[in-house]
Amino acid sequence: NAGVTQTPKFRVLKTGQSMTLLCAQDMNHEYMYWYRQDPGMGLRLIHYSVGEGTTAKGEVPDGYNVSRLKKQNFLLGLESAAPSQTSVYFCASTDRAGASNTGELFFGEGSRLTVL
Amino acid sequence: RKEVEQDPGPFNVPEGATVAFNCTYSNSASQSFFWYRQDCRKEPKLLMSVYSSGNEDGRFTAQLNRASQYISLLIRDSKLSDSATYLCVTSRGDSSYKLIFGSGTRLLVRP
């Protein structure tokens, strides 16, 4: 029962470095999301995808890029990391039935990123 | 102003107490409402949906007041295991199914 898997779970970067977070889901979900969570701010949507090959901006997209080349994978990239991107990143997925009926998003365990 | 506002707490209550959390939302286009639970350093998980008529799931009762744009969660007979952060969540009901999260209310249940 893998569900939603995020890699890596922890990473320390220096300012200006680049990296990619990988989200993989094995539930055949159409919808995938990347959120960041900061103290006192709750979860904020960075980018999302409503299907393979499609992506869209969320609430806080600046400094991030995403790709959804395969239905099961949603990649989040930081081209030039900044200390303001220090956060916990959560990937989530759902399908149309789940979203419309129960509102349930399935989350990964999170990726803790520190930018020095 | 945040689209979903919650009292951050923490609410510190003894076992067996009844505790209520409130939440307000500012976007009148919000269509669906939920409570999620997040344990320390874990991912959020759906606790329950919130319906206009109110709904109950065991010790948990959720209420929605669309006119006042207000959502509540009542927990009766609190258990130690209820200690967590409770996130108020809305959705605008568009085709992207994006969820908007409040910053959460922290609950600590003491023995």
JSON list of C-alpha atoms in Angstrom, two decimals:
[
{"chain": "A", "resi": 1, "resn": "ASN", "atom": "CA", "xyz": [0.00, 0.00, 0.00]},
{"chain": "A", "resi": 2, "resn": "ALA", "atom": "CA", "xyz": [2.37, 2.71, -1.19]},
{"chain": "A", "resi": 3, "resn": "GLY", "atom": "CA", "xyz": [-0.24, 5.43, -1.85]},
{"chain": "A", "resi": 4, "resn": "VAL", "atom": "CA", "xyz": [1.62, 8.71, -2.36]},
{"chain": "A", "resi": 5, "resn": "THR", "atom": "CA", "xyz": [5.40, 8.59, -2.07]},
{"chain": "A", "resi": 6, "resn": "GLN", "atom": "CA", "xyz": [7.65, 11.64, -1.92]},
{"chain": "A", "resi": 7, "resn": "THR", "atom": "CA", "xyz": [11.40, 11.66, -2.42]},
{"chain": "A", "resi": 8, "resn": "PRO", "atom": "CA", "xyz": [13.59, 12.87, -0.90]},
{"chain": "A", "resi": 9, "resn": "LYS", "atom": "CA", "xyz": [12.17, 13.19, 2.60]},
{"chain": "A", "resi": 10, "resn": "PHE", "atom": "CA", "xyz": [14.90, 15.55, 3.78]},
{"chain": "A", "resi": 11, "resn": "ARG", "atom": "CA", "xyz": [17.27, 17.82, 1.90]},
{"chain": "A", "resi": 12, "resn": "VAL", "atom": "CA", "xyz": [19.60, 20.70, 2.74]},
{"chain": "A", "resi": 13, "resn": "LEU", "atom": "CA", "xyz": [20.50, 23.06, -0.09]},
{"chain": "A", "resi": 14, "resn": "LYS", "atom": "CA", "xyz": [22.67, 26.10, -0.46]},
{"chain": "A", "resi": 15, "resn": "THR", "atom": "CA", "xyz": [21.22, 29.28, -1.89]},
{"chain": "A", "resi": 16, "resn": "GLY", "atom": "CA", "xyz": [21.24, 29.12, -5.67]},
{"chain": "A", "resi": 17, "resn": "GLN", "atom": "CA", "xyz": [21.33, 25.33, -5.95]},
{"chain": "A", "resi": 18, "resn": "SER", "atom": "CA", "xyz": [18.64, 23.48, -7.86]},
{"chain": "A", "resi": 19, "resn": "MET", "atom": "CA", "xyz": [16.75, 20.34, -6.98]},
{"chain": "A", "resi": 20, "resn": "THR", "atom": "CA", "xyz": [13.69, 18.30, -7.88]},
{"chain": "A", "resi": 21, "resn": "LEU", "atom": "CA", "xyz": [11.15, 16.75, -5.57]},
{"chain": "A", "resi": 22, "resn": "LEU", "atom": "CA", "xyz": [9.44, 13.65, -6.91]},
{"chain": "A", "resi": 23, "resn": "CYS", "atom": "CA", "xyz": [5.89, 12.65, -6.09]},
{"chain": "A", "resi": 24, "resn": "ALA", "atom": "CA", "xyz": [4.64, 9.24, -7.19]},
{"chain": "A", "resi": 25, "resn": "GLN", "atom": "CA", "xyz": [1.15, 7.81, -6.67]},
{"chain": "A", "resi": 26, "resn": "ASP", "atom": "CA", "xyz": [-0.06, 4.32, -7.44]},
{"chain": "A", "resi": 27, "resn": "MET", "atom": "CA", "xyz": [-3.81, 4.98, -7.20]},
{"chain": "A", "resi": 28, "resn": "ASN", "atom": "CA", "xyz": [-4.33, 6.06, -10.83]},
{"chain": "A", "resi": 29, "resn": "HIS", "atom": "CA", "xyz": [-5.45, 9.50, -9.66]},
{"chain": "A", "resi": 30, "resn": "GLU", "atom": "CA", "xyz": [-5.99, 12.25, -12.22]},
{"chain": "A", "resi": 31, "resn": "TYR", "atom": "CA", "xyz": [-5.42, 15.19, -9.88]},
{"chain": "A", "resi": 32, "resn": "MET", "atom": "CA", "xyz": [-2.14, 15.95, -8.17]},
{"chain": "A", "resi": 33, "resn": "TYR", "atom": "CA", "xyz": [-1.04, 18.92, -6.07]},
{"chain": "A", "resi": 34, "resn": "TRP", "atom": "CA", "xyz": [2.05, 20.39, -4.47]},
{"chain": "A", "resi": 35, "resn": "TYR", "atom": "CA", "xyz": [1.58, 22.34, -1.22]},
{"chain": "A", "resi": 36, "resn": "ARG", "atom": "CA", "xyz": [4.06, 23.97, 1.10]},
{"chain": "A", "resi": 37, "resn": "GLN", "atom": "CA", "xyz": [3.47, 24.29, 4.83]},
{"chain": "A", "resi": 38, "resn": "ASP", "atom": "CA", "xyz": [5.09, 26.96, 6.98]},
{"chain": "A", "resi": 39, "resn": "PRO", "atom": "CA", "xyz": [4.48, 27.73, 10.67]},
{"chain": "A", "resi": 40, "resn": "GLY", "atom": "CA", "xyz": [1.33, 29.79, 11.12]},
{"chain": "A", "resi": 41, "resn": "MET", "atom": "CA", "xyz": [0.59, 29.78, 7.39]},
{"chain": "A", "resi": 42, "resn": "GLY", "atom": "CA", "xyz": [-1.16, 26.49, 6.86]},
{"chain": "A", "resi": 43, "resn": "LEU", "atom": "CA", "xyz": [-0.82, 24.66, 3.57]},
{"chain": "A", "resi": 44, "resn": "ARG", "atom": "CA", "xyz": [-0.50, 26.84, 0.50]},
{"chain": "A", "resi": 45, "resn": "LEU", "atom": "CA", "xyz": [-0.92, 25.50, -3.02]},
{"chain": "A", "resi": 46, "resn": "ILE", "atom": "CA", "xyz": [2.13, 25.89, -5.25]},
{"chain": "A", "resi": 47, "resn": "HIS", "atom": "CA", "xyz": [1.11, 24.13, -8.48]},
{"chain": "A", "resi": 48, "resn": "TYR", "atom": "CA", "xyz": [-1.38, 21.49, -9.46]},
{"chain": "A", "resi": 49, "resn": "SER", "atom": "CA", "xyz": [-2.27, 19.16, -12.31]},
{"chain": "A", "resi": 50, "resn": "VAL", "atom": "CA", "xyz": [-5.66, 17.90, -13.47]},
{"chain": "A", "resi": 51, "resn": "GLY", "atom": "CA", "xyz": [-4.20, 15.24, -15.73]},
{"chain": "A", "resi": 52, "resn": "GLU", "atom": "CA", "xyz": [-1.16, 13.90, -17.50]},
{"chain": "A", "resi": 53, "resn": "GLY", "atom": "CA", "xyz": [0.58, 16.61, -19.47]},
{"chain": "A", "resi": 54, "resn": "THR", "atom": "CA", "xyz": [-1.24, 19.49, -17.77]},
{"chain": "A", "resi": 55, "resn": "THR", "atom": "CA", "xyz": [-0.11, 21.82, -14.99]},
{"chain": "A", "resi": 56, "resn": "ALA", "atom": "CA", "xyz": [-1.41, 25.05, -13.51]},
{"chain": "A", "resi": 57, "resn": "LYS", "atom": "CA", "xyz": [-0.31, 27.67, -11.00]},
{"chain": "A", "resi": 58, "resn": "GLY", "atom": "CA", "xyz": [-1.61, 27.74, -7.48]},
{"chain": "A", "resi": 59, "resn": "GLU", "atom": "CA", "xyz": [-1.43, 30.41, -4.82]},
{"chain": "A", "resi": 60, "resn": "VAL", "atom": "CA", "xyz": [2.39, 30.64, -4.45]},
{"chain": "A", "resi": 61, "resn": "PRO", "atom": "CA", "xyz": [4.00, 29.44, -7.72]},
{"chain": "A", "resi": 62, "resn": "ASP", "atom": "CA", "xyz": [6.97, 31.84, -7.96]},
{"chain": "A", "resi": 63, "resn": "GLY", "atom": "CA", "xyz": [10.35, 30.14, -7.85]},
{"chain": "A", "resi": 64, "resn": "TYR", "atom": "CA", "xyz": [8.95, 26.70, -8.67]},
{"chain": "A", "resi": 65, "resn": "ASN", "atom": "CA", "xyz": [8.31, 24.69, -11.82]},
{"chain": "A", "resi": 66, "resn": "VAL", "atom": "CA", "xyz": [6.44, 21.43, -12.25]},
{"chain": "A", "resi": 67, "resn": "SER", "atom": "CA", "xyz": [5.98, 18.68, -14.78]},
{"chain": "A", "resi": 68, "resn": "ARG", "atom": "CA", "xyz": [3.49, 15.83, -15.17]},
{"chain": "A", "resi": 69, "resn": "LEU", "atom": "CA", "xyz": [4.88, 13.72, -18.00]},
{"chain": "A", "resi": 70, "resn": "LYS", "atom": "CA", "xyz": [3.39, 10.53, -16.58]},
{"chain": "A", "resi": 71, "resn": "LYS", "atom": "CA", "xyz": [0.04, 10.21, -14.83]},
{"chain": "A", "resi": 72, "resn": "GLN", "atom": "CA", "xyz": [1.58, 8.70, -11.72]},
{"chain": "A", "resi": 73, "resn": "ASN", "atom": "CA", "xyz": [4.37, 11.27, -11.25]},
{"chain": "A", "resi": 74, "resn": "PHE", "atom": "CA", "xyz": [4.34, 14.96, -10.41]},
{"chain": "A", "resi": 75, "resn": "LEU", "atom": "CA", "xyz": [7.72, 16.68, -10.16]},
{"chain": "A", "resi": 76, "resn": "LEU", "atom": "CA", "xyz": [8.40, 19.95, -8.34]},
{"chain": "A", "resi": 77, "resn": "GLY", "atom": "CA", "xyz": [11.56, 21.80, -9.30]},
{"chain": "A", "resi": 78, "resn": "LEU", "atom": "CA", "xyz": [13.45, 24.61, -7.64]},
{"chain": "A", "resi": 79, "resn": "GLU", "atom": "CA", "xyz": [15.74, 26.18, -10.22]},
{"chain": "A", "resi": 80, "resn": "SER", "atom": "CA", "xyz": [17.63, 28.50, -7.86]},
{"chain": "A", "resi": 81, "resn": "ALA", "atom": "CA", "xyz": [16.81, 27.82, -4.23]},
{"chain": "A", "resi": 82, "resn": "ALA", "atom": "CA", "xyz": [16.31, 30.70, -1.80]},
{"chain": "A", "resi": 83, "resn": "PRO", "atom": "CA", "xyz": [16.11, 30.67, 2.01]},
{"chain": "A", "resi": 84, "resn": "SER", "atom": "CA", "xyz": [12.42, 31.69, 1.70]},
{"chain": "A", "resi": 85, "resn": "GLN", "atom": "CA", "xyz": [11.80, 28.27, 0.17]},
{"chain": "A", "resi": 86, "resn": "THR", "atom": "CA", "xyz": [12.75, 26.53, 3.41]},
{"chain": "A", "resi": 87, "resn": "SER", "atom": "CA", "xyz": [9.57, 24.64, 4.17]},
{"chain": "A", "resi": 88, "resn": "VAL", "atom": "CA", "xyz": [7.82, 21.31, 4.37]},
{"chain": "A", "resi": 89, "resn": "TYR", "atom": "CA", "xyz": [6.47, 20.27, 0.99]},
{"chain": "A", "resi": 90, "resn": "PHE", "atom": "CA", "xyz": [3.47, 17.97, 0.66]},
{"chain": "A", "resi": 91, "resn": "CYS", "atom": "CA", "xyz": [2.28, 16.25, -2.46]},
{"chain": "A", "resi": 92, "resn": "ALA", "atom": "CA", "xyz": [-1.32, 15.10, -2.68]},
{"chain": "A", "resi": 93, "resn": "SER", "atom": "CA", "xyz": [-3.55, 13.33, -5.14]},
{"chain": "A", "resi": 94, "resn": "THR", "atom": "CA", "xyz": [-7.20, 12.50, -5.70]},
{"chain": "A", "resi": 95, "resn": "ASP", "atom": "CA", "xyz": [-9.58, 11.32, -8.38]},
{"chain": "A", "resi": 96, "resn": "ARG", "atom": "CA", "xyz": [-12.77, 12.93, -9.64]},
{"chain": "A", "resi": 97, "resn": "ALA", "atom": "CA", "xyz": [-15.02, 10.67, -7.58]},
{"chain": "A", "resi": 98, "resn": "GLY", "atom": "CA", "xyz": [-13.08, 11.20, -4.41]},
{"chain": "A", "resi": 99, "resn": "ALA", "atom": "CA", "xyz": [-12.81, 14.93, -4.85]},
{"chain": "A", "resi": 100, "resn": "SER", "atom": "CA", "xyz": [-16.47, 15.48, -5.65]},
{"chain": "A", "resi": 101, "resn": "ASN", "atom": "CA", "xyz": [-17.87, 13.06, -3.11]},
{"chain": "A", "resi": 102, "resn": "THR", "atom": "CA", "xyz": [-15.66, 13.24, -0.05]},
{"chain": "A", "resi": 103, "resn": "GLY", "atom": "CA", "xyz": [-13.09, 15.96, -0.63]},
{"chain": "A", "resi": 104, "resn": "GLU", "atom": "CA", "xyz": [-10.38, 13.55, 0.35]},
{"chain": "A", "resi": 105, "resn": "LEU", "atom": "CA", "xyz": [-6.84, 14.30, -0.73]},
{"chain": "A", "resi": 106, "resn": "PHE", "atom": "CA", "xyz": [-4.25, 11.60, -0.17]},
{"chain": "A", "resi": 107, "resn": "PHE", "atom": "CA", "xyz": [-1.02, 13.14, 1.03]},
{"chain": "A", "resi": 108, "resn": "GLY", "atom": "CA", "xyz": [2.55, 11.98, 0.95]},
{"chain": "A", "resi": 109, "resn": "GLU", "atom": "CA", "xyz": [4.58, 12.07, 4.16]},
{"chain": "A", "resi": 110, "resn": "GLY", "atom": "CA", "xyz": [6.19, 15.37, 3.27]},
{"chain": "A", "resi": 111, "resn": "SER", "atom": "CA", "xyz": [9.63, 16.55, 2.24]},
{"chain": "A", "resi": 112, "resn": "ARG", "atom": "CA", "xyz": [11.55, 18.83, 4.61]},
{"chain": "A", "resi": 113, "resn": "LEU", "atom": "CA", "xyz": [13.71, 21.25, 2.67]},
{"chain": "A", "resi": 114, "resn": "THR", "atom": "CA", "xyz": [16.20, 23.65, 4.25]},
{"chain": "A", "resi": 115, "resn": "VAL", "atom": "CA", "xyz": [17.91, 26.30, 2.15]},
{"chain": "A", "resi": 116, "resn": "LEU", "atom": "CA", "xyz": [20.97, 27.88, 3.75]},
{"chain": "B", "resi": 1, "resn": "ARG", "atom": "CA", "xyz": [-6.75, 38.45, 4.80]},
{"chain": "B", "resi": 2, "resn": "LYS", "atom": "CA", "xyz": [-6.57, 34.67, 4.62]},
{"chain": "B", "resi": 3, "resn": "GLU", "atom": "CA", "xyz": [-9.41, 32.96, 2.80]},
{"chain": "B", "resi": 4, "resn": "VAL", "atom": "CA", "xyz": [-9.89, 30.53, 5.71]},
{"chain": "B", "resi": 5, "resn": "GLU", "atom": "CA", "xyz": [-9.30, 31.81, 9.24]},
{"chain": "B", "resi": 6, "resn": "GLN", "atom": "CA", "xyz": [-8.89, 29.73, 12.39]},
{"chain": "B", "resi": 7, "resn": "ASP", "atom": "CA", "xyz": [-7.92, 30.41, 15.98]},
{"chain": "B", "resi": 8, "resn": "PRO", "atom": "CA", "xyz": [-4.43, 28.86, 16.22]},
{"chain": "B", "resi": 9, "resn": "GLY", "atom": "CA", "xyz": [-4.87, 27.83, 19.86]},
{"chain": "B", "resi": 10, "resn": "PRO", "atom": "CA", "xyz": [-3.50, 25.82, 21.49]},
{"chain": "B", "resi": 11, "resn": "PHE", "atom": "CA", "xyz": [-6.59, 24.55, 23.24]},
{"chain": "B", "resi": 12, "resn": "ASN", "atom": "CA", "xyz": [-5.41, 22.70, 26.34]},
{"chain": "B", "resi": 13, "resn": "VAL", "atom": "CA", "xyz": [-8.20, 20.54, 27.79]},
{"chain": "B", "resi": 14, "resn": "PRO", "atom": "CA", "xyz": [-8.47, 17.58, 30.20]},
{"chain": "B", "resi": 15, "resn": "GLU", "atom": "CA", "xyz": [-9.51, 14.15, 29.05]},
{"chain": "B", "resi": 16, "resn": "GLY", "atom": "CA", "xyz": [-13.26, 13.86, 28.81]},
{"chain": "B", "resi": 17, "resn": "ALA", "atom": "CA", "xyz": [-13.81, 17.54, 28.06]},
{"chain": "B", "resi": 18, "resn": "THR", "atom": "CA", "xyz": [-15.88, 18.89, 25.21]},
{"chain": "B", "resi": 19, "resn": "VAL", "atom": "CA", "xyz": [-14.06, 21.33, 22.95]},
{"chain": "B", "resi": 20, "resn": "ALA", "atom": "CA", "xyz": [-15.23, 23.37, 19.99]},
{"chain": "B", "resi": 21, "resn": "PHE", "atom": "CA", "xyz": [-13.24, 24.89, 17.13]},
{"chain": "B", "resi": 22, "resn": "ASN", "atom": "CA", "xyz": [-14.49, 27.61, 14.85]},
{"chain": "B", "resi": 23, "resn": "CYS", "atom": "CA", "xyz": [-13.51, 28.64, 11.39]},
{"chain": "B", "resi": 24, "resn": "THR", "atom": "CA", "xyz": [-14.61, 31.43, 9.04]},
{"chain": "B", "resi": 25, "resn": "TYR", "atom": "CA", "xyz": [-14.18, 31.61, 5.30]},
{"chain": "B", "resi": 26, "resn": "SER", "atom": "CA", "xyz": [-14.24, 34.74, 3.18]},
{"chain": "B", "resi": 27, "resn": "ASN", "atom": "CA", "xyz": [-15.00, 33.41, -0.31]},
{"chain": "B", "resi": 28, "resn": "SER", "atom": "CA", "xyz": [-18.75, 33.14, -0.83]},
{"chain": "B", "resi": 29, "resn": "ALA", "atom": "CA", "xyz": [-18.05, 30.90, -3.85]},
{"chain": "B", "resi": 30, "resn": "SER", "atom": "CA", "xyz": [-16.88, 28.14, -1.51]},
{"chain": "B", "resi": 31, "resn": "GLN", "atom": "CA", "xyz": [-18.95, 25.05, -2.14]},
{"chain": "B", "resi": 32, "resn": "SER", "atom": "CA", "xyz": [-17.56, 22.26, -0.01]},
{"chain": "B", "resi": 33, "resn": "PHE", "atom": "CA", "xyz": [-16.16, 22.15, 3.48]},
{"chain": "B", "resi": 34, "resn": "PHE", "atom": "CA", "xyz": [-14.03, 19.71, 5.42]},
{"chain": "B", "resi": 35, "resn": "TRP", "atom": "CA", "xyz": [-12.06, 19.16, 8.58]},
{"chain": "B", "resi": 36, "resn": "TYR", "atom": "CA", "xyz": [-8.64, 17.56, 8.30]},
{"chain": "B", "resi": 37, "resn": "ARG", "atom": "CA", "xyz": [-6.48, 16.34, 11.15]},
{"chain": "B", "resi": 38, "resn": "GLN", "atom": "CA", "xyz": [-2.71, 16.66, 11.20]},
{"chain": "B", "resi": 39, "resn": "ASP", "atom": "CA", "xyz": [-0.53, 14.96, 13.79]},
{"chain": "B", "resi": 40, "resn": "CYS", "atom": "CA", "xyz": [2.83, 16.49, 14.67]},
{"chain": "B", "resi": 41, "resn": "ARG", "atom": "CA", "xyz": [5.27, 16.21, 11.77]},
{"chain": "B", "resi": 42, "resn": "LYS", "atom": "CA", "xyz": [2.82, 14.08, 9.77]},
{"chain": "B", "resi": 43, "resn": "GLU", "atom": "CA", "xyz": [0.69, 14.60, 6.70]},
{"chain": "B", "resi": 44, "resn": "PRO", "atom": "CA", "xyz": [-2.91, 15.89, 6.93]},
{"chain": "B", "resi": 45, "resn": "LYS", "atom": "CA", "xyz": [-5.71, 13.35, 6.79]},
{"chain": "B", "resi": 46, "resn": "LEU", "atom": "CA", "xyz": [-9.42, 13.85, 6.16]},
{"chain": "B", "resi": 47, "resn": "LEU", "atom": "CA", "xyz": [-11.40, 13.81, 9.40]},
{"chain": "B", "resi": 48, "resn": "MET", "atom": "CA", "xyz": [-14.86, 14.55, 8.04]},
{"chain": "B", "resi": 49, "resn": "SER", "atom": "CA", "xyz": [-16.83, 16.49, 5.50]},
{"chain": "B", "resi": 50, "resn": "VAL", "atom": "CA", "xyz": [-19.15, 19.25, 6.66]},
{"chain": "B", "resi": 51, "resn": "TYR", "atom": "CA", "xyz": [-22.72, 19.42, 5.36]},
{"chain": "B", "resi": 52, "resn": "SER", "atom": "CA", "xyz": [-25.26, 22.21, 5.61]},
{"chain": "B", "resi": 53, "resn": "SER", "atom": "CA", "xyz": [-27.52, 20.06, 7.74]},
{"chain": "B", "resi": 54, "resn": "GLY", "atom": "CA", "xyz": [-24.70, 19.28, 10.13]},
{"chain": "B", "resi": 55, "resn": "ASN", "atom": "CA", "xyz": [-23.22, 15.87, 10.52]},
{"chain": "B", "resi": 56, "resn": "GLU", "atom": "CA", "xyz": [-21.87, 13.64, 13.24]},
{"chain": "B", "resi": 57, "resn": "ASP", "atom": "CA", "xyz": [-19.24, 10.92, 13.29]},
{"chain": "B", "resi": 58, "resn": "GLY", "atom": "CA", "xyz": [-18.98, 9.33, 16.70]},
{"chain": "B", "resi": 59, "resn": "ARG", "atom": "CA", "xyz": [-17.67, 11.94, 19.11]},
{"chain": "B", "resi": 60, "resn": "PHE", "atom": "CA", "xyz": [-17.21, 14.53, 16.35]},
{"chain": "B", "resi": 61, "resn": "THR", "atom": "CA", "xyz": [-19.90, 16.92, 15.14]},
{"chain": "B", "resi": 62, "resn": "ALA", "atom": "CA", "xyz": [-19.44, 19.41, 12.32]},
{"chain": "B", "resi": 63, "resn": "GLN", "atom": "CA", "xyz": [-21.71, 22.35, 11.52]},
{"chain": "B", "resi": 64, "resn": "LEU", "atom": "CA", "xyz": [-21.87, 24.78, 8.62]},
{"chain": "B", "resi": 65, "resn": "ASN", "atom": "CA", "xyz": [-23.54, 28.19, 8.56]},
{"chain": "B", "resi": 66, "resn": "ARG", "atom": "CA", "xyz": [-23.44, 29.45, 4.98]},
{"chain": "B", "resi": 67, "resn": "ALA", "atom": "CA", "xyz": [-25.09, 32.76, 5.80]},
{"chain": "B", "resi": 68, "resn": "SER", "atom": "CA", "xyz": [-22.36, 33.62, 8.30]},
{"chain": "B", "resi": 69, "resn": "GLN", "atom": "CA", "xyz": [-19.64, 31.75, 6.37]},
{"chain": "B", "resi": 70, "resn": "TYR", "atom": "CA", "xyz": [-18.78, 29.86, 9.52]},
{"chain": "B", "resi": 71, "resn": "ILE", "atom": "CA", "xyz": [-17.79, 26.24, 10.18]},
{"chain": "B", "resi": 72, "resn": "SER", "atom": "CA", "xyz": [-17.44, 24.49, 13.51]},
{"chain": "B", "resi": 73, "resn": "LEU", "atom": "CA", "xyz": [-16.12, 21.23, 14.89]},
{"chain": "B", "resi": 74, "resn": "LEU", "atom": "CA", "xyz": [-17.22, 19.86, 18.25]},
{"chain": "B", "resi": 75, "resn": "ILE", "atom": "CA", "xyz": [-15.32, 17.06, 19.96]},
{"chain": "B", "resi": 76, "resn": "ARG", "atom": "CA", "xyz": [-17.03, 15.37, 22.88]},
{"chain": "B", "resi": 77, "resn": "ASP", "atom": "CA", "xyz": [-15.36, 13.20, 25.53]},
{"chain": "B", "resi": 78, "resn": "SER", "atom": "CA", "xyz": [-11.85, 14.18, 24.42]},
{"chain": "B", "resi": 79, "resn": "LYS", "atom": "CA", "xyz": [-9.22, 11.45, 24.33]},
{"chain": "B", "resi": 80, "resn": "LEU", "atom": "CA", "xyz": [-5.46, 11.80, 24.62]},
{"chain": "B", "resi": 81, "resn": "SER", "atom": "CA", "xyz": [-5.29, 10.54, 21.04]},
{"chain": "B", "resi": 82, "resn": "ASP", "atom": "CA", "xyz": [-7.30, 13.55, 19.86]},
{"chain": "B", "resi": 83, "resn": "SER", "atom": "CA", "xyz": [-4.24, 15.76, 20.43]},
{"chain": "B", "resi": 84, "resn": "ALA", "atom": "CA", "xyz": [-3.42, 17.11, 16.98]},
{"chain": "B", "resi": 85, "resn": "THR", "atom": "CA", "xyz": [-3.88, 20.14, 14.76]},
{"chain": "B", "resi": 86, "resn": "TYR", "atom": "CA", "xyz": [-7.29, 20.47, 13.14]},
{"chain": "B", "resi": 87, "resn": "LEU", "atom": "CA", "xyz": [-7.39, 22.12, 9.74]},
{"chain": "B", "resi": 88, "resn": "CYS", "atom": "CA", "xyz": [-10.48, 23.82, 8.37]},
{"chain": "B", "resi": 89, "resn": "VAL", "atom": "CA", "xyz": [-10.67, 23.33, 4.60]},
{"chain": "B", "resi": 90, "resn": "THR", "atom": "CA", "xyz": [-12.86, 24.69, 1.81]},
{"chain": "B", "resi": 91, "resn": "SER", "atom": "CA", "xyz": [-13.23, 24.03, -1.87]},
{"chain": "B", "resi": 92, "resn": "ARG", "atom": "CA", "xyz": [-14.71, 26.29, -4.55]},
{"chain": "B", "resi": 93, "resn": "GLY", "atom": "CA", "xyz": [-16.13, 23.29, -6.34]},
{"chain": "B", "resi": 94, "resn": "ASP", "atom": "CA", "xyz": [-14.46, 24.05, -9.67]},
{"chain": "B", "resi": 95, "resn": "SER", "atom": "CA", "xyz": [-13.03, 21.40, -11.95]},
{"chain": "B", "resi": 96, "resn": "SER", "atom": "CA", "xyz": [-9.59, 21.51, -10.36]},
{"chain": "B", "resi": 97, "resn": "TYR", "atom": "CA", "xyz": [-10.89, 20.40, -6.94]},
{"chain": "B", "resi": 98, "resn": "LYS", "atom": "CA", "xyz": [-8.33, 22.62, -5.23]},
{"chain": "B", "resi": 99, "resn": "LEU", "atom": "CA", "xyz": [-8.60, 22.70, -1.46]},
{"chain": "B", "resi": 100, "resn": "ILE", "atom": "CA", "xyz": [-7.97, 25.86, 0.57]},
{"chain": "B", "resi": 101, "resn": "PHE", "atom": "CA", "xyz": [-6.54, 25.17, 4.01]},
{"chain": "B", "resi": 102, "resn": "GLY", "atom": "CA", "xyz": [-6.75, 27.21, 7.18]},
{"chain": "B", "resi": 103, "resn": "SER", "atom": "CA", "xyz": [-3.61, 27.42, 9.28]},
{"chain": "B", "resi": 104, "resn": "GLY", "atom": "CA", "xyz": [-5.03, 25.02, 11.85]},
{"chain": "B", "resi": 105, "resn": "THR", "atom": "CA", "xyz": [-6.07, 24.92, 15.49]},
{"chain": "B", "resi": 106, "resn": "ARG", "atom": "CA", "xyz": [-3.87, 22.95, 17.83]},
{"chain": "B", "resi": 107, "resn": "LEU", "atom": "CA", "xyz": [-5.51, 20.74, 20.46]},
{"chain": "B", "resi": 108, "resn": "LEU", "atom": "CA", "xyz": [-3.70, 19.33, 23.47]},
{"chain": "B", "resi": 109, "resn": "VAL", "atom": "CA", "xyz": [-5.62, 16.83, 25.60]},
{"chain": "B", "resi": 110, "resn": "ARG", "atom": "CA", "xyz": [-4.02, 16.24, 29.00]},
{"chain": "B", "resi": 111, "resn": "PRO", "atom": "CA", "xyz": [-4.53, 13.27, 31.36]}
]
